[in-house]
Coordinates of C-alpha atoms and ligand atoms in Angstrom, one line a residue:
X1 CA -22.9 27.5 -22.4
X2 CA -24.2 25.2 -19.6
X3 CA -21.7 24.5 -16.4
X4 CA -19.9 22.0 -17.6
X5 CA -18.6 24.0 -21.2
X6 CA -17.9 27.1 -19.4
X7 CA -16.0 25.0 -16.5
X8 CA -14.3 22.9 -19.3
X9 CA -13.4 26.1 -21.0
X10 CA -12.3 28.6 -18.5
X11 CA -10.5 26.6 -15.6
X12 CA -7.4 24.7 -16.1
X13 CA -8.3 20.9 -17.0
X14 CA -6.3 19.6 -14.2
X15 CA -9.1 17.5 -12.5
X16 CA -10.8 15.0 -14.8
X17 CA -14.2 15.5 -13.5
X18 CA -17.3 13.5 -13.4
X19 CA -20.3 15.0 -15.7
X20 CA -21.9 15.9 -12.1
X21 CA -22.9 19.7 -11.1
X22 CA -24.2 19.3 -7.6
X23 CA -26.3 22.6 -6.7
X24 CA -27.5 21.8 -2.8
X25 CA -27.4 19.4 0.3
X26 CA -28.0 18.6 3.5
X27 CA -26.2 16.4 5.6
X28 CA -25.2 13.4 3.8
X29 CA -27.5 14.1 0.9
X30 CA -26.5 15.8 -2.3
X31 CA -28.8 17.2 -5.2
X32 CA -27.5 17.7 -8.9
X33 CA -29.1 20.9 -11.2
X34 CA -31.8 18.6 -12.2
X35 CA -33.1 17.9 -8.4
X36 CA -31.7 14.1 -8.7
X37 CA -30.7 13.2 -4.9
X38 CA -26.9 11.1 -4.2
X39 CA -26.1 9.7 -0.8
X40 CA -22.5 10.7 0.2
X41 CA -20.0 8.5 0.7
X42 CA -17.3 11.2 0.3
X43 CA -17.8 14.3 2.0
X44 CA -15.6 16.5 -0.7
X45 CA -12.4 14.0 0.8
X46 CA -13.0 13.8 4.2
X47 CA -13.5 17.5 4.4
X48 CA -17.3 17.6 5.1
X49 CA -16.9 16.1 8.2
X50 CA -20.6 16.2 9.7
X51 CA -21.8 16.8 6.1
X52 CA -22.9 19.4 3.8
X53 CA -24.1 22.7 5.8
X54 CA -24.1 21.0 9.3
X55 CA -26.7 23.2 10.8
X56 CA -24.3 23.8 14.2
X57 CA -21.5 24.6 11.9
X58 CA -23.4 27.0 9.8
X59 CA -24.6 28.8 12.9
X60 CA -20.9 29.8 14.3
X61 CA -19.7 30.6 10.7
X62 CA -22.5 32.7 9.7
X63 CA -22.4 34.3 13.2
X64 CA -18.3 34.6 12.9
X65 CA -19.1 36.4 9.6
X66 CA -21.2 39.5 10.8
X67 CA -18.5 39.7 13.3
X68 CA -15.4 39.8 11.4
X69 CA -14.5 38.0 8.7
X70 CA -10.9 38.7 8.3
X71 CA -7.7 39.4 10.5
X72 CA -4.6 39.9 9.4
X73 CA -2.2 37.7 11.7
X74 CA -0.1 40.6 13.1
X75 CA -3.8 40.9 15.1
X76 CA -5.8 38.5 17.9
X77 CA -8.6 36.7 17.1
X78 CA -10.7 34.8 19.7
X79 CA -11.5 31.9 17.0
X80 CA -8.0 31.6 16.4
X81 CA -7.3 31.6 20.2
X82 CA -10.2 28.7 21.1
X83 CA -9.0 26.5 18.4
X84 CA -5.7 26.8 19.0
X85 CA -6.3 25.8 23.1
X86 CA -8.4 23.1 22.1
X87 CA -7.0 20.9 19.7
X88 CA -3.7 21.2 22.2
X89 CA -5.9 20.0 24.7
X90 CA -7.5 17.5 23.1
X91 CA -4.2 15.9 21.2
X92 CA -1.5 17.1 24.1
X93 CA 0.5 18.9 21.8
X94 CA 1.9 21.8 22.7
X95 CA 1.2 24.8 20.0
X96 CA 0.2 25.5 16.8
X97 CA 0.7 27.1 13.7
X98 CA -2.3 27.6 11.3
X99 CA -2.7 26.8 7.3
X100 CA -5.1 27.1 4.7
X101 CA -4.3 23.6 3.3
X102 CA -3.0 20.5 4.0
X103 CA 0.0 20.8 1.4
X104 CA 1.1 24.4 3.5
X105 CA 0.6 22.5 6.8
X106 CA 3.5 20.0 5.6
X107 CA 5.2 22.2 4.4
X108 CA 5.4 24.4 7.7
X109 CA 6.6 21.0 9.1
X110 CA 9.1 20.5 6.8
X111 CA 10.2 23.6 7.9
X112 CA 10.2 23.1 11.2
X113 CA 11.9 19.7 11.1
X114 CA 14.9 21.4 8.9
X115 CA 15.0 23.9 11.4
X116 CA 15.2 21.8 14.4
X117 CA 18.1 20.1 12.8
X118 CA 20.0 22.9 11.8
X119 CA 19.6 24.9 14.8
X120 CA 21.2 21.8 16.3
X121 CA 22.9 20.1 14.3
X122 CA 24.2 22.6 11.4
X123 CA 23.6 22.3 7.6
X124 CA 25.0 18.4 7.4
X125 CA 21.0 16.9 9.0
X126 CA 18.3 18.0 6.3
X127 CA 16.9 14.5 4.7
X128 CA 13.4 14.1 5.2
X129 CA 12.5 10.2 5.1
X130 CA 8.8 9.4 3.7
X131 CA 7.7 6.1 2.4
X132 CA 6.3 4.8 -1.0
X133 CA 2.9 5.1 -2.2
X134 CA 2.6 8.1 0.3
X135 CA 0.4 11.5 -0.6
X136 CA 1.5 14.9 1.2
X137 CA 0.4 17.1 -1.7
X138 CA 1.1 19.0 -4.5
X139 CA 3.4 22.1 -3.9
X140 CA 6.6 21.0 -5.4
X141 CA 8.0 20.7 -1.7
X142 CA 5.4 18.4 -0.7
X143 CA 5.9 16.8 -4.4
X144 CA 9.5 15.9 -3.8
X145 CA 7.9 14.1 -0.4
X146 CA 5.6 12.4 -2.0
X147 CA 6.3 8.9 -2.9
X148 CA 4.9 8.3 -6.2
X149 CA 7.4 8.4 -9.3
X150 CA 4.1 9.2 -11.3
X151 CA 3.6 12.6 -10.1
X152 CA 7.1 13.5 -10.4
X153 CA 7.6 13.8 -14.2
X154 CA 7.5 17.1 -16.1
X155 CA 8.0 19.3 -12.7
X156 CA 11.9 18.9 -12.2
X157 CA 14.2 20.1 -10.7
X158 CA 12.5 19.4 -7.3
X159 CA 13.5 20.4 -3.7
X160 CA 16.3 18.0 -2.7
X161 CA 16.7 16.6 0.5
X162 CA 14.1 13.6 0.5
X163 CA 13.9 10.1 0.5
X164 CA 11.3 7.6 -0.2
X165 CA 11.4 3.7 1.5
X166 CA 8.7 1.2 1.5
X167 CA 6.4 1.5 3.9
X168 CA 5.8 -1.6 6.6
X169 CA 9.4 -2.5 6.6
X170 CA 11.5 -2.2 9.2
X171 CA 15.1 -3.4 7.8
X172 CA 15.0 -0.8 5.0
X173 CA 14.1 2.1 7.7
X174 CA 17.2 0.8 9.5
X175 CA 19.4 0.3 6.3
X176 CA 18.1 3.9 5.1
X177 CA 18.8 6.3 8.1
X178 CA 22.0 8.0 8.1
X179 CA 23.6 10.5 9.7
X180 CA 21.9 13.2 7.4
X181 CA 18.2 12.2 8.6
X182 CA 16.1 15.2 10.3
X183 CA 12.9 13.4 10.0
X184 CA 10.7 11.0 9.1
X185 CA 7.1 11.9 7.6
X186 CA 4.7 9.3 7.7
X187 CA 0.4 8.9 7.0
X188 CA -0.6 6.3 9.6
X189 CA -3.1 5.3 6.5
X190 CA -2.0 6.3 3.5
X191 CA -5.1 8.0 2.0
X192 CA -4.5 8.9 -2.3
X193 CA -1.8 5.7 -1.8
X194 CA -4.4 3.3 -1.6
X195 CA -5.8 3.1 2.0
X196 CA -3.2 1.2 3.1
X197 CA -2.6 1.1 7.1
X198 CA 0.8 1.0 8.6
X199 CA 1.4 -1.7 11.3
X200 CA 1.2 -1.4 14.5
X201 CA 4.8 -3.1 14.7
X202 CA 6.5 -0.7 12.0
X203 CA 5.3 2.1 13.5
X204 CA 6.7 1.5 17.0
X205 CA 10.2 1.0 15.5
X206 CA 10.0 4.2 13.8
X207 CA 9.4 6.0 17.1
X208 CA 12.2 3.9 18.3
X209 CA 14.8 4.9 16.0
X210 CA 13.4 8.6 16.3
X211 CA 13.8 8.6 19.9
X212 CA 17.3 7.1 19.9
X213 CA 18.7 9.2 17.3
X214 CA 17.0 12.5 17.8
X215 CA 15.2 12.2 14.1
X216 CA 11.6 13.7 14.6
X217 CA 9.0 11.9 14.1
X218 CA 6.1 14.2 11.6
X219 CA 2.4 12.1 11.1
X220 CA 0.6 13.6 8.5
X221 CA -3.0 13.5 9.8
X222 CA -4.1 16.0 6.7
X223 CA -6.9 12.8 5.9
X224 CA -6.7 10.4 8.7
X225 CA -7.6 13.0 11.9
X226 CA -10.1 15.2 12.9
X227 CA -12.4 11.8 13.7
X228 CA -11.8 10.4 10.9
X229 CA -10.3 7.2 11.9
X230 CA -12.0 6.5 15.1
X231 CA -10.3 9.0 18.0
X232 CA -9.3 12.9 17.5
X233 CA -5.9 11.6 15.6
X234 CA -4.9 8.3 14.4
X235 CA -1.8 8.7 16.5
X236 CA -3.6 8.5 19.0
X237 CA -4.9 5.2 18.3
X238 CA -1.6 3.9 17.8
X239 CA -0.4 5.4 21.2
X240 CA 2.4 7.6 20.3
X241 CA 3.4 11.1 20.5
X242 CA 5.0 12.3 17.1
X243 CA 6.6 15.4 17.3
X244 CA 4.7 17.3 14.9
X245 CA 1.4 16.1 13.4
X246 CA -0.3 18.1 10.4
X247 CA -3.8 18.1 9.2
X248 CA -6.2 20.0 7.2
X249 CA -9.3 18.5 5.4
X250 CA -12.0 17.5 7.9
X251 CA -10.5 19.9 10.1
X252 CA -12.7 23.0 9.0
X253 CA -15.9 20.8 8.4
X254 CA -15.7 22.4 5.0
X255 CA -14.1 25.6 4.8
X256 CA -10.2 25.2 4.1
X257 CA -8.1 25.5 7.3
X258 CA -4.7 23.5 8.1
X259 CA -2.8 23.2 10.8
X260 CA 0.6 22.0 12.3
X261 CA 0.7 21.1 15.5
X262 CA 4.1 21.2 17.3
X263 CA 5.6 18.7 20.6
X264 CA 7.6 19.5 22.9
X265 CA 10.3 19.4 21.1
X266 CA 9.2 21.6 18.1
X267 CA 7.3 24.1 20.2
X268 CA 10.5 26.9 20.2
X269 CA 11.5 26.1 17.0
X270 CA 9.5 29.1 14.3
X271 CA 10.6 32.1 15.9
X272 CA 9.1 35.3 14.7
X273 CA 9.6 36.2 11.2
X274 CA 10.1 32.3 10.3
X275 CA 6.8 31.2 8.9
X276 CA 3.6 33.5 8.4
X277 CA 0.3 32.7 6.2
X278 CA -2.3 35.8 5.6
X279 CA -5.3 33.9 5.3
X280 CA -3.9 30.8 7.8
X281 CA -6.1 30.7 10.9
X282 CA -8.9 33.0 8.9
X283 CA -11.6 33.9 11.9
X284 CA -14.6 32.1 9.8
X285 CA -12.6 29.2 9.2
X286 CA -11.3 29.0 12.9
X287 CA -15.3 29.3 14.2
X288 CA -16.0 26.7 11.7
X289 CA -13.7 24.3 12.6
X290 CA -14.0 25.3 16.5
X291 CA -17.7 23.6 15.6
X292 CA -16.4 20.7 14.6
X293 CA -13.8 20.0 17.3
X294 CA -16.0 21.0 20.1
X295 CA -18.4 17.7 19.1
X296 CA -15.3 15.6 19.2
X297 CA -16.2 13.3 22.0
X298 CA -16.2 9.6 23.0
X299 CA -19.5 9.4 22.0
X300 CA -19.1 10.9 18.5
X301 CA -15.8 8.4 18.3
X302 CA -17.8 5.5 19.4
X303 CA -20.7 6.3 16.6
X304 CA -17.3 6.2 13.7
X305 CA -16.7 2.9 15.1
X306 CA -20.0 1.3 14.4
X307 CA -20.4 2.8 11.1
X308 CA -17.2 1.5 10.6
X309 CA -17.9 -1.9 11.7
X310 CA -21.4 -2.3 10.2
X311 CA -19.9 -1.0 6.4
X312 CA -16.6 -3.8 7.1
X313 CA -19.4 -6.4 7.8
X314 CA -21.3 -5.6 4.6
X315 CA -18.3 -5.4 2.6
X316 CA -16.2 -8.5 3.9
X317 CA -17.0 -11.5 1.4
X318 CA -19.3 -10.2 0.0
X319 CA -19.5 -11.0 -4.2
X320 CA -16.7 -8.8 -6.3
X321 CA -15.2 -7.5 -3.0
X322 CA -11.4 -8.6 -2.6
X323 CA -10.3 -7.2 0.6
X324 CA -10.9 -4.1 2.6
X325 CA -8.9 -1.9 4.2
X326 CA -8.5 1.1 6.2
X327 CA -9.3 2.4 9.9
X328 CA -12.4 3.7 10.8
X329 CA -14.8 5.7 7.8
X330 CA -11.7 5.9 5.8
X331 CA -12.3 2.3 3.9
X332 CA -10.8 1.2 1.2
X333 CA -12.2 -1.9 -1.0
X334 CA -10.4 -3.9 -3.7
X335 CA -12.7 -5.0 -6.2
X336 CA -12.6 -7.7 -8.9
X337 CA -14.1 -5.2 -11.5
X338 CA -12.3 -1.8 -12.3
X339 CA -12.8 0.9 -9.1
X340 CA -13.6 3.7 -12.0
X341 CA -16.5 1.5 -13.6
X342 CA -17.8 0.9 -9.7
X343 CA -18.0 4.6 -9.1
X344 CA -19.8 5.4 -12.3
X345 CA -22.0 2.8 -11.5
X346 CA -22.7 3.8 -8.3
X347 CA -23.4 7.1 -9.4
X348 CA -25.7 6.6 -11.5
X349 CA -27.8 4.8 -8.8
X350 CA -27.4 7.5 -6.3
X351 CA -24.5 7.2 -4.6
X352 CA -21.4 9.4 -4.7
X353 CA -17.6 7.3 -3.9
X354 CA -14.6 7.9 -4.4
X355 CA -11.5 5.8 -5.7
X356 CA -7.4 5.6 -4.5
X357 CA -5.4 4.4 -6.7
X358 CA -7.1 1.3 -8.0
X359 CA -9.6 0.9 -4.8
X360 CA -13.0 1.8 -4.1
X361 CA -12.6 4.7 -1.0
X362 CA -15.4 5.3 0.8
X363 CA -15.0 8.7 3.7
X364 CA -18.5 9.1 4.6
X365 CA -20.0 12.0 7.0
X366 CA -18.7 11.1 10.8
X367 CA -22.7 11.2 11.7
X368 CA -24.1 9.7 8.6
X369 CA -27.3 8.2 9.0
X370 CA -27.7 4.4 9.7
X371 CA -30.1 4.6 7.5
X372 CA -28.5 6.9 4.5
X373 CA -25.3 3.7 5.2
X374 CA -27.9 1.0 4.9
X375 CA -29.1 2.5 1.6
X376 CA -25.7 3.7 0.1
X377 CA -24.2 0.1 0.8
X378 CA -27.1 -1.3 -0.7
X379 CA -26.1 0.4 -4.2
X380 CA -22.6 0.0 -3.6
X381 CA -22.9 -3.8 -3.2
X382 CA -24.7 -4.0 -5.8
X383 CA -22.7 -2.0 -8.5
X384 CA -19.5 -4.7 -6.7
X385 CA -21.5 -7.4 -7.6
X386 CA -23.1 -6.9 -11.2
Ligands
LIG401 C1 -5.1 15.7 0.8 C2 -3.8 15.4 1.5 C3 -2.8 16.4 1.5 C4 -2.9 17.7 0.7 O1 -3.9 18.5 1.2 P1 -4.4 19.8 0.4 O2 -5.3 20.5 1.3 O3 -5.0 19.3 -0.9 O4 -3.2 20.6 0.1 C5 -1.6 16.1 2.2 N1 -1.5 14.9 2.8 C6 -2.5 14.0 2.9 C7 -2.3 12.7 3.6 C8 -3.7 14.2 2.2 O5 -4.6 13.3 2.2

């Protein structure tokens, strides 16, 4: 049986999956079994974030690997220890607790926000207030968070204790805050939801009402940070200090690491014995993702801008494109023809994309190539147009 029987086969058919086996890369350039070449514009989700085996990034792994491989958290680790000091640094939050995913980083915030509230406030302030069309993953904690009814059938009874209002308007967040509010979760661009960005406007009077009435304020940053959307964290471009921001994906350049990061507020709250992960904070993964947070710079920020800026040029008006959307390399493009038929399209010319919801997504490398962009755009307007 070739790859894709025994895959069909043996793993759970969860995903439904392109008829693609990609074997190697480098950088933003992908090769199938057959030696075919693909451009990508997806970087596994945002997770490759200076593409496939970033030479710099392969260097600390491998070197973190003859070292030690694996420490149990009841033990120090110096990769642990650097990464931990400088995403702090870098974001000003205070301290950090370490994940394997981005689903686990949420939920250590959910559990930190519950905490907060009942050390405070007792067992009557639990709610957890996300909005519509919103992703934060797929345990069935983050499920009941997640906004979208679709994922929610067949997995009942879910955790209670959330509650989902549209996103962008600010009399239902008035109308739906109550006394039993702990926090409110929000993606600053909801990634899986469509690529839609949250205004400027909206999100001020959510820190408002969060300051006011002591409701913390969580930004799930699992897709938006790590560079992603043009600074460190896309709270950061907004200008705000949530109280506990999560990510994950683009975070380990490749190898799966999560974190929460806590405020001053949320700092004390996990005491020991309150949250633990074995593999969370793995050494390899730490020295990975040390490699990637290290390069973020201004410099690096400013380069995500112009890519950003020359792809939004090509896109605007341009024949089949509707609108695009986003912040940064995480674009989103309605298209007059079906986003599916535009990926398959694109694929066969060389290009990998991705779709969200009925959008064309595009999350290139951070340090793509002008050239590689030029190309890949090239098929990808193309494939909009035909
Ligand atoms: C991908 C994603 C998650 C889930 O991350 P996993 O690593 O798949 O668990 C959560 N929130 C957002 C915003 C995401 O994009």
């Amino acid at each position: 049986m070739n790859i894709f029987e025994l895959t069909d086969k043996y793993t759970a058919s969860t995903y439904g999956r392109y008829k693609l086996a990609l074997k190697s890369g480098k950088g933003s350039l992908l090769y199938d079994e057959n030696g075919n070449e693909y451009i990508d514009f997806g970087s596994g989700i945002a997770v490759n974030s200076f593409g496939i085996s970033d030479s710099e990034w392969l260097e600390a792994i491998t070197a973190q690997l003859g070292m030690i491989n694996h420490a149990s958290n009841y033990y120090y680790t110096e990769p642990q220890a650097k990464l931990a000091e400088m995403l702090c640094e870098k974001s000003g939050m205070k301290n950090v607790f370490f994940t394997n995913s981005g689903a686990e980083a949420n939920e250590c915030a959910i559990k930190c926000a519950r905490k907060y509230a009942h050390d405070k406030y007792g067992d009557s302030r639990s709610t957890v207030i996300t909005l519509e069309n919103s992703f934060h993953g797929r345990t069935l904690t983050t499920l009941s968070a997640t906004g979208q009814p679709a994922m929610h059938v067949n997995f009942a009874p879910f955790t209670p204790g959330f509650k989902h209002i549209p996103a962008n308007d600010i009399s239902a967040l008035s109308a739906d805050i109550g006394e039993d509010t702990a926090a409110i979760m929000l993606e600053l661009v909801q990634g899986e939801g469509g690529v839609n960005r949250l205004t400027s406007d909206y999100v001020n009077a959510v820190v408002d009402i969060c300051r006011e009435r002591d409701i913390l304020l969580i930004i799930d940053e699992v897709q938006t940070g790590n560079g992603r959307c043009g600074n460190l964290y896309a709270f950061m471009e907004y200008g705000i200090s949530p109280d506990i921001v999560t990510t994950a994906k683009g975070l380990g350049g490749g190898l799966p690491i999560g974190a929460a990061m806590f405020g001053e507020k949320t700092s004390g709250v996990l005491t020991p014995g309150t949250h633990g992960s074995t593999f969370g904070g793995n050494p390899v993964c730490a020295a990975g993702a040390c490699s990637i947070i290290s390069r973020m710079t201004p410099e690096l920020f400013e380069g995500v801008k112009k890519r950003a800026e020359y792809l939004k040029n090509r896109l605007e008006n341009a024949n089949g494109v509707k609108s695009v959307s986003g912040m940064g390399l995480m674009i989103g493009i309605e298209t007059e023809k079906p986003a599916g038929d535009i990926v398959k399209r694109c694929m066969e010319n060389g290009l990998l994309v991705l779709t969200a919801k009925t959008k064309v997504r595009l999350l290139p490398a951070l340090n793509i190539p002008f050239e590689l962009l030029e190309k890949g755009s090239d098929i990808l307007l193309k494939a909009i147009a035909e």
